[in-house]
Amino acid sequence: MGAAFISQKVVAEDWQSVYRAGNGDGPEKWMARPRSERYDLSWGELQLTAEYAGIVACPVFHPGNGKIIGCVAVTAPTTRRRLVERSMLTILRNLAHSVALLEVSR
């Protein structure tokens, strides 16, 4: 989610390959990577993602001023390719917009 927030774009990954590579390097090498390469995750946060298969994150923008206010993410037992299909991206963007509207209505 950090990568989606920083880039302000939808980010999707086949997470198991990211997890295996990062976990295999160990905590010191993981934390030495640039924040963007480690998806802004600490070593402990990486460890919490061991069961993820595919992940996609979408930024949430304030409907009034367009500023980024957060992200929504979906982890699923599927591939990156499936997570970036048009139908899934439509669902994800609708969810992000709904979250933004909830924030504005508070």
Short mmCIF file of C-alpha atoms in Angstrom, two decimals:
data_model
loop_
_atom_site.label_atom_id
_atom_site.label_comp_id
_atom_site.label_asym_id
_atom_site.label_seq_id
_atom_site.Cartn_x
_atom_site.Cartn_y
_atom_site.Cartn_z
CA MET A 1 0.00 0.00 0.00
CA GLY A 2 2.90 2.32 0.65
CA ALA A 3 3.99 2.05 -2.99
CA ALA A 4 0.49 2.95 -4.20
CA PHE A 5 0.35 5.90 -1.80
CA ILE A 6 3.77 7.21 -2.83
CA SER A 7 3.23 6.75 -6.58
CA GLN A 8 -0.46 7.71 -6.42
CA LYS A 9 -1.12 4.87 -8.89
CA VAL A 10 -2.54 1.37 -8.73
CA VAL A 11 0.22 -1.09 -7.80
CA ALA A 12 -0.12 -4.86 -8.18
CA GLU A 13 2.34 -7.68 -7.55
CA ASP A 14 2.67 -11.44 -7.53
CA TRP A 15 3.56 -11.15 -3.88
CA GLN A 16 5.06 -14.58 -3.28
CA SER A 17 8.04 -13.78 -5.51
CA VAL A 18 8.58 -10.48 -3.66
CA TYR A 19 8.21 -12.18 -0.28
CA ARG A 20 10.56 -15.07 -1.09
CA ALA A 21 13.28 -12.76 -2.42
CA GLY A 22 13.04 -10.37 0.52
CA ASN A 23 12.77 -13.08 3.14
CA GLY A 24 15.73 -14.94 1.64
CA ASP A 25 17.92 -11.84 1.93
CA GLY A 26 17.28 -11.42 5.65
CA PRO A 27 16.34 -8.37 7.70
CA GLU A 28 19.49 -6.28 7.22
CA LYS A 29 19.49 -6.55 3.42
CA TRP A 30 15.73 -6.02 3.29
CA MET A 31 15.95 -2.80 5.30
CA ALA A 32 18.95 -1.62 3.22
CA ARG A 33 16.80 -1.64 0.09
CA PRO A 34 15.30 1.68 -1.00
CA ARG A 35 11.84 2.23 0.48
CA SER A 36 10.22 1.94 -2.95
CA GLU A 37 11.82 -1.47 -3.57
CA ARG A 38 10.55 -2.81 -0.27
CA TYR A 39 7.10 -1.27 -0.74
CA ASP A 40 7.73 0.91 2.31
CA LEU A 41 7.53 -2.22 4.51
CA SER A 42 9.65 -2.91 7.56
CA TRP A 43 11.05 -6.41 8.05
CA GLY A 44 8.29 -7.22 10.53
CA GLU A 45 5.61 -6.00 8.14
CA LEU A 46 7.11 -8.18 5.38
CA GLN A 47 6.86 -11.20 7.69
CA LEU A 48 3.13 -10.59 8.11
CA THR A 49 2.64 -11.04 4.34
CA ALA A 50 3.91 -14.63 4.10
CA GLU A 51 0.52 -16.00 3.05
CA TYR A 52 -0.26 -13.40 0.38
CA ALA A 53 -0.36 -14.58 -3.24
CA GLY A 54 -1.42 -11.56 -5.29
CA ILE A 55 -1.85 -8.04 -4.00
CA VAL A 56 -3.23 -4.89 -5.57
CA ALA A 57 -3.47 -1.46 -3.96
CA CYS A 58 -5.32 1.62 -5.17
CA PRO A 59 -4.93 5.17 -3.90
CA VAL A 60 -7.92 6.96 -2.39
CA PHE A 61 -8.31 10.59 -3.40
CA HIS A 62 -10.37 13.23 -1.63
CA PRO A 63 -13.33 13.95 -3.93
CA GLY A 64 -13.27 17.66 -3.10
CA ASN A 65 -9.63 18.56 -3.61
CA GLY A 66 -8.08 15.51 -5.31
CA LYS A 67 -5.40 15.03 -2.64
CA ILE A 68 -4.44 11.49 -1.71
CA ILE A 69 -5.93 10.48 1.65
CA GLY A 70 -5.16 6.76 1.78
CA CYS A 71 -5.26 3.47 -0.09
CA VAL A 72 -7.36 0.35 -0.31
CA ALA A 73 -5.77 -3.03 -0.93
CA VAL A 74 -6.89 -6.50 -1.85
CA THR A 75 -4.88 -9.64 -1.24
CA ALA A 76 -6.13 -12.67 -3.07
CA PRO A 77 -5.10 -16.22 -3.95
CA THR A 78 -4.55 -15.24 -7.58
CA THR A 79 -1.99 -13.69 -9.88
CA ARG A 80 -1.06 -10.10 -10.60
CA ARG A 81 -2.39 -10.52 -14.13
CA ARG A 82 -5.86 -11.36 -12.81
CA LEU A 83 -5.77 -8.53 -10.28
CA VAL A 84 -5.18 -5.89 -12.97
CA GLU A 85 -7.93 -7.04 -15.30
CA ARG A 86 -10.38 -4.27 -16.15
CA SER A 87 -13.20 -5.79 -14.08
CA MET A 88 -11.06 -5.99 -10.94
CA LEU A 89 -9.70 -2.46 -11.40
CA THR A 90 -13.24 -1.14 -11.76
CA ILE A 91 -14.23 -2.82 -8.49
CA LEU A 92 -11.12 -1.50 -6.75
CA ARG A 93 -11.60 2.08 -7.97
CA ASN A 94 -15.27 1.98 -6.94
CA LEU A 95 -14.20 0.82 -3.49
CA ALA A 96 -11.61 3.60 -3.27
CA HIS A 97 -14.21 6.17 -4.27
CA SER A 98 -16.69 4.82 -1.69
CA VAL A 99 -14.04 5.07 1.03
CA ALA A 100 -13.32 8.66 -0.03
CA LEU A 101 -17.01 9.53 0.18
CA LEU A 102 -17.19 8.03 3.68
CA GLU A 103 -14.28 10.20 4.75
CA VAL A 104 -15.91 13.35 3.36
CA SER A 105 -19.24 12.60 5.05
CA ARG A 106 -17.68 12.49 8.55
#
